[in-house]
Amino acid sequence: SVPFVFLVERVVRNLFVYEVPVTFDFMLYAALAMEAAAMTVAIAWRVNELRRERDEALERQERLTMEARHDPLTGLPNRRHYEDWHWQDGQMLALIDLDHFKVINDEYGHTTGDAVLCTVAQVLANAVASRALLAAWRIGGEEFAVALKSDTVELAAIALNRVRARIPVEIDCSLPGLNHNVTASAGLVRWGGRSAAESYQEADRLLYAA
Protein backbone atom coordinates (compact mmCIF):
# COMPACT_ATOMS: atom_id res chain seq x y z
CA SER A 1 0.00 0.00 0.00
CA VAL A 2 2.87 2.39 0.74
CA PRO A 3 4.35 2.27 -2.81
CA PHE A 4 0.84 2.73 -4.21
CA VAL A 5 0.28 5.88 -2.10
CA PHE A 6 3.59 7.31 -3.24
CA LEU A 7 2.74 6.47 -6.84
CA VAL A 8 -0.52 8.44 -6.62
CA GLU A 9 1.35 11.28 -4.96
CA ARG A 10 3.94 11.32 -7.75
CA VAL A 11 1.25 11.45 -10.43
CA VAL A 12 -0.50 14.32 -8.67
CA ARG A 13 2.80 16.19 -8.23
CA ASN A 14 3.63 15.77 -11.92
CA LEU A 15 0.42 17.66 -12.68
CA PHE A 16 2.17 20.64 -11.03
CA VAL A 17 -0.37 20.78 -8.24
CA TYR A 18 2.47 21.33 -5.76
CA GLU A 19 6.22 20.88 -5.35
CA VAL A 20 8.41 19.07 -2.77
CA PRO A 21 12.19 19.01 -2.26
CA VAL A 22 14.31 16.52 -4.23
CA THR A 23 15.21 14.75 -1.00
CA PHE A 24 11.62 13.58 -0.83
CA ASP A 25 12.17 11.40 -3.92
CA PHE A 26 15.46 10.16 -2.51
CA MET A 27 13.66 9.08 0.66
CA LEU A 28 11.06 7.30 -1.48
CA TYR A 29 13.69 5.34 -3.40
CA ALA A 30 15.53 4.49 -0.19
CA ALA A 31 12.28 3.24 1.36
CA LEU A 32 11.55 1.10 -1.71
CA ALA A 33 15.06 -0.36 -1.61
CA MET A 34 14.68 -1.19 2.07
CA GLU A 35 11.31 -2.79 1.39
CA ALA A 36 12.79 -4.87 -1.43
CA ALA A 37 15.65 -6.00 0.81
CA ALA A 38 13.25 -6.90 3.62
CA MET A 39 11.05 -8.79 1.17
CA THR A 40 14.05 -10.72 -0.16
CA VAL A 41 15.08 -11.71 3.35
CA ALA A 42 11.52 -12.74 4.21
CA ILE A 43 11.18 -14.86 1.06
CA ALA A 44 14.55 -16.52 1.66
CA TRP A 45 13.56 -17.29 5.25
CA ARG A 46 10.21 -18.74 4.17
CA VAL A 47 11.82 -20.86 1.43
CA ASN A 48 14.28 -22.21 3.99
CA GLU A 49 11.42 -23.01 6.37
CA LEU A 50 9.52 -24.82 3.61
CA ARG A 51 12.63 -26.81 2.73
CA ARG A 52 13.13 -27.75 6.39
CA GLU A 53 9.48 -28.78 6.73
CA ARG A 54 9.76 -30.86 3.55
CA ASP A 55 12.91 -32.61 4.81
CA GLU A 56 11.27 -33.34 8.15
CA ALA A 57 8.18 -34.72 6.41
CA LEU A 58 10.30 -36.96 4.17
CA GLU A 59 12.31 -38.17 7.15
CA ARG A 60 9.12 -38.84 9.11
CA GLN A 61 7.61 -40.72 6.17
CA GLU A 62 10.77 -42.78 5.74
CA ARG A 63 10.81 -43.60 9.46
CA LEU A 64 7.14 -44.61 9.43
CA THR A 65 7.70 -46.75 6.35
CA MET A 66 10.64 -48.47 8.00
CA GLU A 67 8.68 -49.02 11.22
CA ALA A 68 5.79 -50.50 9.23
CA ARG A 69 8.09 -52.98 7.46
CA HIS A 70 10.53 -53.85 10.27
CA ASP A 71 10.16 -55.70 13.55
CA PRO A 72 10.54 -53.20 16.42
CA LEU A 73 12.27 -55.69 18.74
CA THR A 74 14.88 -57.29 16.50
CA GLY A 75 15.17 -54.74 13.71
CA LEU A 76 14.71 -57.45 11.08
CA PRO A 77 12.21 -56.95 8.26
CA ASN A 78 8.77 -58.16 9.32
CA ARG A 79 6.08 -60.33 7.76
CA ARG A 80 4.76 -57.46 5.63
CA HIS A 81 8.20 -57.07 4.09
CA TYR A 82 8.36 -60.85 3.58
CA GLU A 83 5.04 -60.86 1.75
CA ASP A 84 6.37 -58.22 -0.67
CA TRP A 85 9.49 -60.24 -1.48
CA HIS A 86 9.81 -61.09 -5.20
CA TRP A 87 10.78 -64.74 -5.36
CA GLN A 88 12.79 -66.01 -8.32
CA ASP A 89 13.75 -69.41 -9.69
CA GLY A 90 16.66 -70.95 -7.84
CA GLN A 91 15.77 -69.32 -4.55
CA MET A 92 14.90 -71.31 -1.43
CA LEU A 93 12.59 -70.51 1.45
CA ALA A 94 13.45 -71.70 4.94
CA LEU A 95 11.43 -71.27 8.13
CA ILE A 96 13.41 -71.33 11.38
CA ASP A 97 11.83 -71.81 14.79
CA LEU A 98 13.48 -71.88 18.22
CA ASP A 99 12.89 -75.17 19.98
CA HIS A 100 10.85 -75.06 23.21
CA PHE A 101 11.19 -71.28 23.42
CA LYS A 102 8.31 -71.06 25.90
CA VAL A 103 10.54 -72.70 28.52
CA ILE A 104 12.95 -69.75 28.32
CA ASN A 105 10.16 -67.20 28.82
CA ASP A 106 8.70 -69.20 31.70
CA GLU A 107 11.99 -69.82 33.53
CA TYR A 108 13.98 -66.67 32.76
CA GLY A 109 11.35 -64.08 31.92
CA HIS A 110 10.40 -62.24 28.77
CA THR A 111 13.35 -59.86 29.00
CA THR A 112 15.73 -62.78 28.57
CA GLY A 113 13.48 -64.20 25.89
CA ASP A 114 13.64 -60.91 23.99
CA ALA A 115 17.44 -60.94 24.31
CA VAL A 116 17.50 -64.43 22.79
CA LEU A 117 15.35 -63.30 19.87
CA CYS A 118 17.61 -60.28 19.27
CA THR A 119 20.67 -62.55 19.25
CA VAL A 120 19.05 -64.88 16.72
CA ALA A 121 18.15 -61.86 14.59
CA GLN A 122 21.76 -60.68 14.73
CA VAL A 123 22.97 -64.11 13.58
CA LEU A 124 20.60 -63.95 10.60
CA ALA A 125 21.48 -60.32 9.83
CA ASN A 126 25.18 -61.21 9.82
CA ALA A 127 24.47 -64.09 7.47
CA VAL A 128 22.67 -61.70 5.12
CA ALA A 129 25.56 -59.24 5.33
CA SER A 130 28.05 -62.00 4.45
CA ARG A 131 25.73 -63.13 1.61
CA ALA A 132 25.22 -66.56 3.10
CA LEU A 133 21.52 -65.62 3.02
CA LEU A 134 19.63 -63.39 0.62
CA ALA A 135 17.24 -62.03 3.23
CA ALA A 136 15.87 -62.73 6.69
CA TRP A 137 12.57 -61.86 8.37
CA ARG A 138 10.97 -62.23 11.76
CA ILE A 139 7.58 -63.71 10.97
CA GLY A 140 6.28 -63.62 14.52
CA GLY A 141 7.08 -64.92 17.98
CA GLU A 142 10.16 -67.13 17.76
CA GLU A 143 9.66 -67.92 14.06
CA PHE A 144 11.94 -66.51 11.38
CA ALA A 145 12.08 -66.89 7.61
CA VAL A 146 15.11 -66.69 5.35
CA ALA A 147 15.72 -66.70 1.62
CA LEU A 148 18.69 -68.52 0.09
CA LYS A 149 19.98 -69.02 -3.43
CA SER A 150 21.67 -72.28 -4.39
CA ASP A 151 21.92 -74.73 -7.26
CA THR A 152 20.49 -77.59 -5.22
CA VAL A 153 18.44 -78.05 -2.08
CA GLU A 154 21.29 -80.08 -0.61
CA LEU A 155 23.76 -77.19 -0.93
CA ALA A 156 21.17 -74.80 0.45
CA ALA A 157 20.63 -77.14 3.41
CA ILE A 158 24.37 -77.11 4.15
CA ALA A 159 24.46 -73.31 4.10
CA LEU A 160 21.32 -73.12 6.23
CA ASN A 161 22.72 -75.57 8.78
CA ARG A 162 25.84 -73.43 9.17
CA VAL A 163 23.64 -70.48 10.10
CA ARG A 164 21.44 -72.65 12.32
CA ALA A 165 24.50 -73.99 14.16
CA ARG A 166 25.61 -70.45 14.96
CA ILE A 167 22.45 -69.72 16.91
CA PRO A 168 23.21 -71.67 20.14
CA VAL A 169 26.86 -70.59 19.99
CA GLU A 170 26.03 -66.89 19.76
CA ILE A 171 23.34 -67.14 22.44
CA ASP A 172 25.77 -68.87 24.77
CA CYS A 173 28.33 -66.10 24.20
CA SER A 174 25.87 -63.23 24.45
CA LEU A 175 23.86 -64.54 27.43
CA PRO A 176 26.27 -66.32 29.78
CA GLY A 177 23.67 -66.38 32.55
CA LEU A 178 21.29 -68.47 30.45
CA ASN A 179 21.84 -72.10 31.51
CA HIS A 180 19.73 -73.42 28.68
CA ASN A 181 20.92 -74.68 25.32
CA VAL A 182 18.80 -72.85 22.75
CA THR A 183 18.54 -74.75 19.48
CA ALA A 184 16.56 -74.14 16.31
CA SER A 185 14.80 -76.30 13.75
CA ALA A 186 14.21 -75.43 10.11
CA GLY A 187 12.15 -76.40 7.11
CA LEU A 188 13.59 -75.76 3.64
CA VAL A 189 11.81 -75.75 0.26
CA ARG A 190 12.78 -74.75 -3.26
CA TRP A 191 10.84 -71.93 -4.85
CA GLY A 192 9.64 -73.66 -8.02
CA GLY A 193 6.81 -71.62 -9.43
CA ARG A 194 4.39 -72.52 -6.66
CA SER A 195 2.42 -69.84 -4.85
CA ALA A 196 3.81 -68.06 -1.81
CA ALA A 197 1.18 -69.69 0.38
CA GLU A 198 2.00 -73.19 -0.88
CA SER A 199 5.74 -72.70 -0.35
CA TYR A 200 5.16 -71.36 3.14
CA GLN A 201 2.86 -74.25 4.05
CA GLU A 202 5.37 -76.82 2.79
CA ALA A 203 8.25 -75.18 4.64
CA ASP A 204 6.07 -74.99 7.75
CA ARG A 205 5.25 -78.71 7.48
CA LEU A 206 8.93 -79.60 7.18
CA LEU A 207 9.77 -77.28 10.06
CA TYR A 208 7.39 -79.01 12.44
CA ALA A 209 8.58 -82.40 11.22
CA ALA A 210 12.12 -81.30 12.13
mmCIF file of C-alpha atoms in Angstrom:
data_model
loop_
_atom_site.group_PDB
_atom_site.id
_atom_site.type_symbol
_atom_site.label_atom_id
_atom_site.label_comp_id
_atom_site.label_asym_id
_atom_site.label_seq_id
_atom_site.Cartn_x
_atom_site.Cartn_y
_atom_site.Cartn_z
ATOM 1 C CA SER A 1 0.000 0.000 0.000
ATOM 2 C CA VAL A 2 2.873 2.394 0.740
ATOM 3 C CA PRO A 3 4.349 2.267 -2.812
ATOM 4 C CA PHE A 4 0.835 2.730 -4.205
ATOM 5 C CA VAL A 5 0.277 5.880 -2.098
ATOM 6 C CA PHE A 6 3.590 7.315 -3.236
ATOM 7 C CA LEU A 7 2.739 6.472 -6.845
ATOM 8 C CA VAL A 8 -0.515 8.442 -6.618
ATOM 9 C CA GLU A 9 1.347 11.283 -4.960
ATOM 10 C CA ARG A 10 3.942 11.317 -7.752
ATOM 11 C CA VAL A 11 1.248 11.450 -10.428
ATOM 12 C CA VAL A 12 -0.504 14.315 -8.671
ATOM 13 C CA ARG A 13 2.797 16.187 -8.229
ATOM 14 C CA ASN A 14 3.633 15.769 -11.917
ATOM 15 C CA LEU A 15 0.424 17.662 -12.675
ATOM 16 C CA PHE A 16 2.170 20.637 -11.027
ATOM 17 C CA VAL A 17 -0.366 20.779 -8.244
ATOM 18 C CA TYR A 18 2.470 21.332 -5.758
ATOM 19 C CA GLU A 19 6.221 20.877 -5.345
ATOM 20 C CA VAL A 20 8.410 19.072 -2.771
ATOM 21 C CA PRO A 21 12.190 19.012 -2.256
ATOM 22 C CA VAL A 22 14.314 16.524 -4.234
ATOM 23 C CA THR A 23 15.209 14.755 -0.997
ATOM 24 C CA PHE A 24 11.618 13.584 -0.831
ATOM 25 C CA ASP A 25 12.168 11.401 -3.915
ATOM 26 C CA PHE A 26 15.463 10.157 -2.513
ATOM 27 C CA MET A 27 13.657 9.078 0.662
ATOM 28 C CA LEU A 28 11.062 7.305 -1.478
ATOM 29 C CA TYR A 29 13.692 5.339 -3.403
ATOM 30 C CA ALA A 30 15.528 4.491 -0.187
ATOM 31 C CA ALA A 31 12.284 3.237 1.364
ATOM 32 C CA LEU A 32 11.546 1.101 -1.714
ATOM 33 C CA ALA A 33 15.065 -0.358 -1.606
ATOM 34 C CA MET A 34 14.680 -1.193 2.072
ATOM 35 C CA GLU A 35 11.311 -2.789 1.389
ATOM 36 C CA ALA A 36 12.791 -4.873 -1.432
ATOM 37 C CA ALA A 37 15.652 -6.000 0.814
ATOM 38 C CA ALA A 38 13.249 -6.903 3.619
ATOM 39 C CA MET A 39 11.046 -8.790 1.169
ATOM 40 C CA THR A 40 14.047 -10.718 -0.155
ATOM 41 C CA VAL A 41 15.084 -11.712 3.346
ATOM 42 C CA ALA A 42 11.521 -12.742 4.214
ATOM 43 C CA ILE A 43 11.178 -14.859 1.063
ATOM 44 C CA ALA A 44 14.550 -16.517 1.662
ATOM 45 C CA TRP A 45 13.557 -17.293 5.253
ATOM 46 C CA ARG A 46 10.214 -18.736 4.171
ATOM 47 C CA VAL A 47 11.818 -20.863 1.432
ATOM 48 C CA ASN A 48 14.285 -22.206 3.990
ATOM 49 C CA GLU A 49 11.423 -23.013 6.368
ATOM 50 C CA LEU A 50 9.520 -24.818 3.615
ATOM 51 C CA ARG A 51 12.629 -26.807 2.733
ATOM 52 C CA ARG A 52 13.132 -27.747 6.387
ATOM 53 C CA GLU A 53 9.478 -28.781 6.727
ATOM 54 C CA ARG A 54 9.760 -30.856 3.547
ATOM 55 C CA ASP A 55 12.910 -32.615 4.808
ATOM 56 C CA GLU A 56 11.268 -33.339 8.154
ATOM 57 C CA ALA A 57 8.176 -34.716 6.406
ATOM 58 C CA LEU A 58 10.296 -36.965 4.172
ATOM 59 C CA GLU A 59 12.312 -38.166 7.147
ATOM 60 C CA ARG A 60 9.121 -38.837 9.112
ATOM 61 C CA GLN A 61 7.612 -40.717 6.170
ATOM 62 C CA GLU A 62 10.770 -42.776 5.743
ATOM 63 C CA ARG A 63 10.808 -43.596 9.465
ATOM 64 C CA LEU A 64 7.143 -44.612 9.430
ATOM 65 C CA THR A 65 7.701 -46.746 6.347
ATOM 66 C CA MET A 66 10.637 -48.466 7.999
ATOM 67 C CA GLU A 67 8.683 -49.021 11.215
ATOM 68 C CA ALA A 68 5.791 -50.499 9.235
ATOM 69 C CA ARG A 69 8.093 -52.981 7.462
ATOM 70 C CA HIS A 70 10.533 -53.852 10.274
ATOM 71 C CA ASP A 71 10.161 -55.698 13.550
ATOM 72 C CA PRO A 72 10.536 -53.199 16.417
ATOM 73 C CA LEU A 73 12.270 -55.686 18.741
ATOM 74 C CA THR A 74 14.883 -57.286 16.503
ATOM 75 C CA GLY A 75 15.171 -54.742 13.708
ATOM 76 C CA LEU A 76 14.709 -57.447 11.082
ATOM 77 C CA PRO A 77 12.206 -56.951 8.259
ATOM 78 C CA ASN A 78 8.773 -58.162 9.319
ATOM 79 C CA ARG A 79 6.077 -60.330 7.759
ATOM 80 C CA ARG A 80 4.763 -57.461 5.628
ATOM 81 C CA HIS A 81 8.201 -57.072 4.090
ATOM 82 C CA TYR A 82 8.357 -60.852 3.583
ATOM 83 C CA GLU A 83 5.041 -60.859 1.747
ATOM 84 C CA ASP A 84 6.370 -58.220 -0.670
ATOM 85 C CA TRP A 85 9.494 -60.244 -1.478
ATOM 86 C CA HIS A 86 9.806 -61.092 -5.200
ATOM 87 C CA TRP A 87 10.783 -64.743 -5.362
ATOM 88 C CA GLN A 88 12.790 -66.009 -8.320
ATOM 89 C CA ASP A 89 13.749 -69.405 -9.686
ATOM 90 C CA GLY A 90 16.663 -70.945 -7.841
ATOM 91 C CA GLN A 91 15.770 -69.323 -4.549
ATOM 92 C CA MET A 92 14.899 -71.309 -1.435
ATOM 93 C CA LEU A 93 12.592 -70.511 1.453
ATOM 94 C CA ALA A 94 13.451 -71.698 4.945
ATOM 95 C CA LEU A 95 11.430 -71.270 8.127
ATOM 96 C CA ILE A 96 13.408 -71.329 11.381
ATOM 97 C CA ASP A 97 11.831 -71.812 14.785
ATOM 98 C CA LEU A 98 13.481 -71.876 18.216
ATOM 99 C CA ASP A 99 12.893 -75.171 19.984
ATOM 100 C CA HIS A 100 10.854 -75.056 23.207
ATOM 101 C CA PHE A 101 11.187 -71.280 23.422
ATOM 102 C CA LYS A 102 8.307 -71.062 25.901
ATOM 103 C CA VAL A 103 10.545 -72.700 28.518
ATOM 104 C CA ILE A 104 12.948 -69.747 28.317
ATOM 105 C CA ASN A 105 10.164 -67.198 28.824
ATOM 106 C CA ASP A 106 8.701 -69.197 31.697
ATOM 107 C CA GLU A 107 11.991 -69.821 33.532
ATOM 108 C CA TYR A 108 13.985 -66.673 32.760
ATOM 109 C CA GLY A 109 11.349 -64.082 31.915
ATOM 110 C CA HIS A 110 10.397 -62.235 28.771
ATOM 111 C CA THR A 111 13.350 -59.861 29.003
ATOM 112 C CA THR A 112 15.729 -62.781 28.570
ATOM 113 C CA GLY A 113 13.479 -64.202 25.886
ATOM 114 C CA ASP A 114 13.644 -60.913 23.986
ATOM 115 C CA ALA A 115 17.440 -60.940 24.306
ATOM 116 C CA VAL A 116 17.498 -64.433 22.788
ATOM 117 C CA LEU A 117 15.353 -63.297 19.871
ATOM 118 C CA CYS A 118 17.612 -60.283 19.271
ATOM 119 C CA THR A 119 20.670 -62.550 19.255
ATOM 120 C CA VAL A 120 19.054 -64.877 16.720
ATOM 121 C CA ALA A 121 18.147 -61.864 14.593
ATOM 122 C CA GLN A 122 21.760 -60.682 14.727
ATOM 123 C CA VAL A 123 22.971 -64.111 13.575
ATOM 124 C CA LEU A 124 20.596 -63.952 10.603
ATOM 125 C CA ALA A 125 21.478 -60.322 9.833
ATOM 126 C CA ASN A 126 25.185 -61.214 9.825
ATOM 127 C CA ALA A 127 24.471 -64.092 7.467
ATOM 128 C CA VAL A 128 22.667 -61.703 5.120
ATOM 129 C CA ALA A 129 25.563 -59.241 5.326
ATOM 130 C CA SER A 130 28.045 -62.003 4.450
ATOM 131 C CA ARG A 131 25.733 -63.132 1.606
ATOM 132 C CA ALA A 132 25.220 -66.564 3.098
ATOM 133 C CA LEU A 133 21.520 -65.623 3.016
ATOM 134 C CA LEU A 134 19.626 -63.392 0.617
ATOM 135 C CA ALA A 135 17.237 -62.028 3.231
ATOM 136 C CA ALA A 136 15.868 -62.727 6.693
ATOM 137 C CA TRP A 137 12.571 -61.858 8.366
ATOM 138 C CA ARG A 138 10.971 -62.229 11.756
ATOM 139 C CA ILE A 139 7.582 -63.712 10.967
ATOM 140 C CA GLY A 140 6.281 -63.622 14.517
ATOM 141 C CA GLY A 141 7.082 -64.917 17.977
ATOM 142 C CA GLU A 142 10.158 -67.134 17.764
ATOM 143 C CA GLU A 143 9.659 -67.924 14.064
ATOM 144 C CA PHE A 144 11.941 -66.512 11.375
ATOM 145 C CA ALA A 145 12.079 -66.890 7.612
ATOM 146 C CA VAL A 146 15.113 -66.688 5.346
ATOM 147 C CA ALA A 147 15.722 -66.701 1.621
ATOM 148 C CA LEU A 148 18.686 -68.515 0.087
ATOM 149 C CA LYS A 149 19.977 -69.025 -3.430
ATOM 150 C CA SER A 150 21.674 -72.275 -4.391
ATOM 151 C CA ASP A 151 21.915 -74.729 -7.259
ATOM 152 C CA THR A 152 20.488 -77.588 -5.217
ATOM 153 C CA VAL A 153 18.436 -78.054 -2.081
ATOM 154 C CA GLU A 154 21.293 -80.082 -0.606
ATOM 155 C CA LEU A 155 23.762 -77.193 -0.928
ATOM 156 C CA ALA A 156 21.168 -74.803 0.452
ATOM 157 C CA ALA A 157 20.632 -77.143 3.411
ATOM 158 C CA ILE A 158 24.373 -77.107 4.150
ATOM 159 C CA ALA A 159 24.457 -73.312 4.095
ATOM 160 C CA LEU A 160 21.323 -73.121 6.227
ATOM 161 C CA ASN A 161 22.724 -75.568 8.780
ATOM 162 C CA ARG A 162 25.843 -73.425 9.166
ATOM 163 C CA VAL A 163 23.639 -70.484 10.097
ATOM 164 C CA ARG A 164 21.439 -72.650 12.315
ATOM 165 C CA ALA A 165 24.500 -73.992 14.162
ATOM 166 C CA ARG A 166 25.614 -70.445 14.956
ATOM 167 C CA ILE A 167 22.454 -69.716 16.909
ATOM 168 C CA PRO A 168 23.208 -71.672 20.138
ATOM 169 C CA VAL A 169 26.862 -70.593 19.995
ATOM 170 C CA GLU A 170 26.027 -66.885 19.764
ATOM 171 C CA ILE A 171 23.337 -67.136 22.435
ATOM 172 C CA ASP A 172 25.774 -68.875 24.769
ATOM 173 C CA CYS A 173 28.334 -66.102 24.200
ATOM 174 C CA SER A 174 25.871 -63.231 24.451
ATOM 175 C CA LEU A 175 23.860 -64.537 27.433
ATOM 176 C CA PRO A 176 26.273 -66.321 29.776
ATOM 177 C CA GLY A 177 23.668 -66.382 32.545
ATOM 178 C CA LEU A 178 21.293 -68.470 30.453
ATOM 179 C CA ASN A 179 21.841 -72.100 31.506
ATOM 180 C CA HIS A 180 19.728 -73.423 28.684
ATOM 181 C CA ASN A 181 20.917 -74.677 25.320
ATOM 182 C CA VAL A 182 18.797 -72.845 22.749
ATOM 183 C CA THR A 183 18.537 -74.746 19.484
ATOM 184 C CA ALA A 184 16.558 -74.145 16.308
ATOM 185 C CA SER A 185 14.801 -76.302 13.754
ATOM 186 C CA ALA A 186 14.210 -75.434 10.112
ATOM 187 C CA GLY A 187 12.146 -76.402 7.115
ATOM 188 C CA LEU A 188 13.590 -75.764 3.642
ATOM 189 C CA VAL A 189 11.809 -75.746 0.263
ATOM 190 C CA ARG A 190 12.781 -74.747 -3.258
ATOM 191 C CA TRP A 191 10.841 -71.934 -4.854
ATOM 192 C CA GLY A 192 9.640 -73.658 -8.019
ATOM 193 C CA GLY A 193 6.813 -71.624 -9.427
ATOM 194 C CA ARG A 194 4.385 -72.521 -6.656
ATOM 195 C CA SER A 195 2.417 -69.839 -4.849
ATOM 196 C CA ALA A 196 3.806 -68.056 -1.814
ATOM 197 C CA ALA A 197 1.182 -69.688 0.384
ATOM 198 C CA GLU A 198 1.997 -73.194 -0.880
ATOM 199 C CA SER A 199 5.736 -72.697 -0.353
ATOM 200 C CA TYR A 200 5.162 -71.364 3.137
ATOM 201 C CA GLN A 201 2.863 -74.254 4.050
ATOM 202 C CA GLU A 202 5.367 -76.818 2.788
ATOM 203 C CA ALA A 203 8.250 -75.177 4.641
ATOM 204 C CA ASP A 204 6.074 -74.995 7.754
ATOM 205 C CA ARG A 205 5.253 -78.707 7.484
ATOM 206 C CA LEU A 206 8.928 -79.603 7.176
ATOM 207 C CA LEU A 207 9.769 -77.278 10.060
ATOM 208 C CA TYR A 208 7.394 -79.014 12.443
ATOM 209 C CA ALA A 209 8.581 -82.398 11.220
ATOM 210 C CA ALA A 210 12.122 -81.301 12.128
#
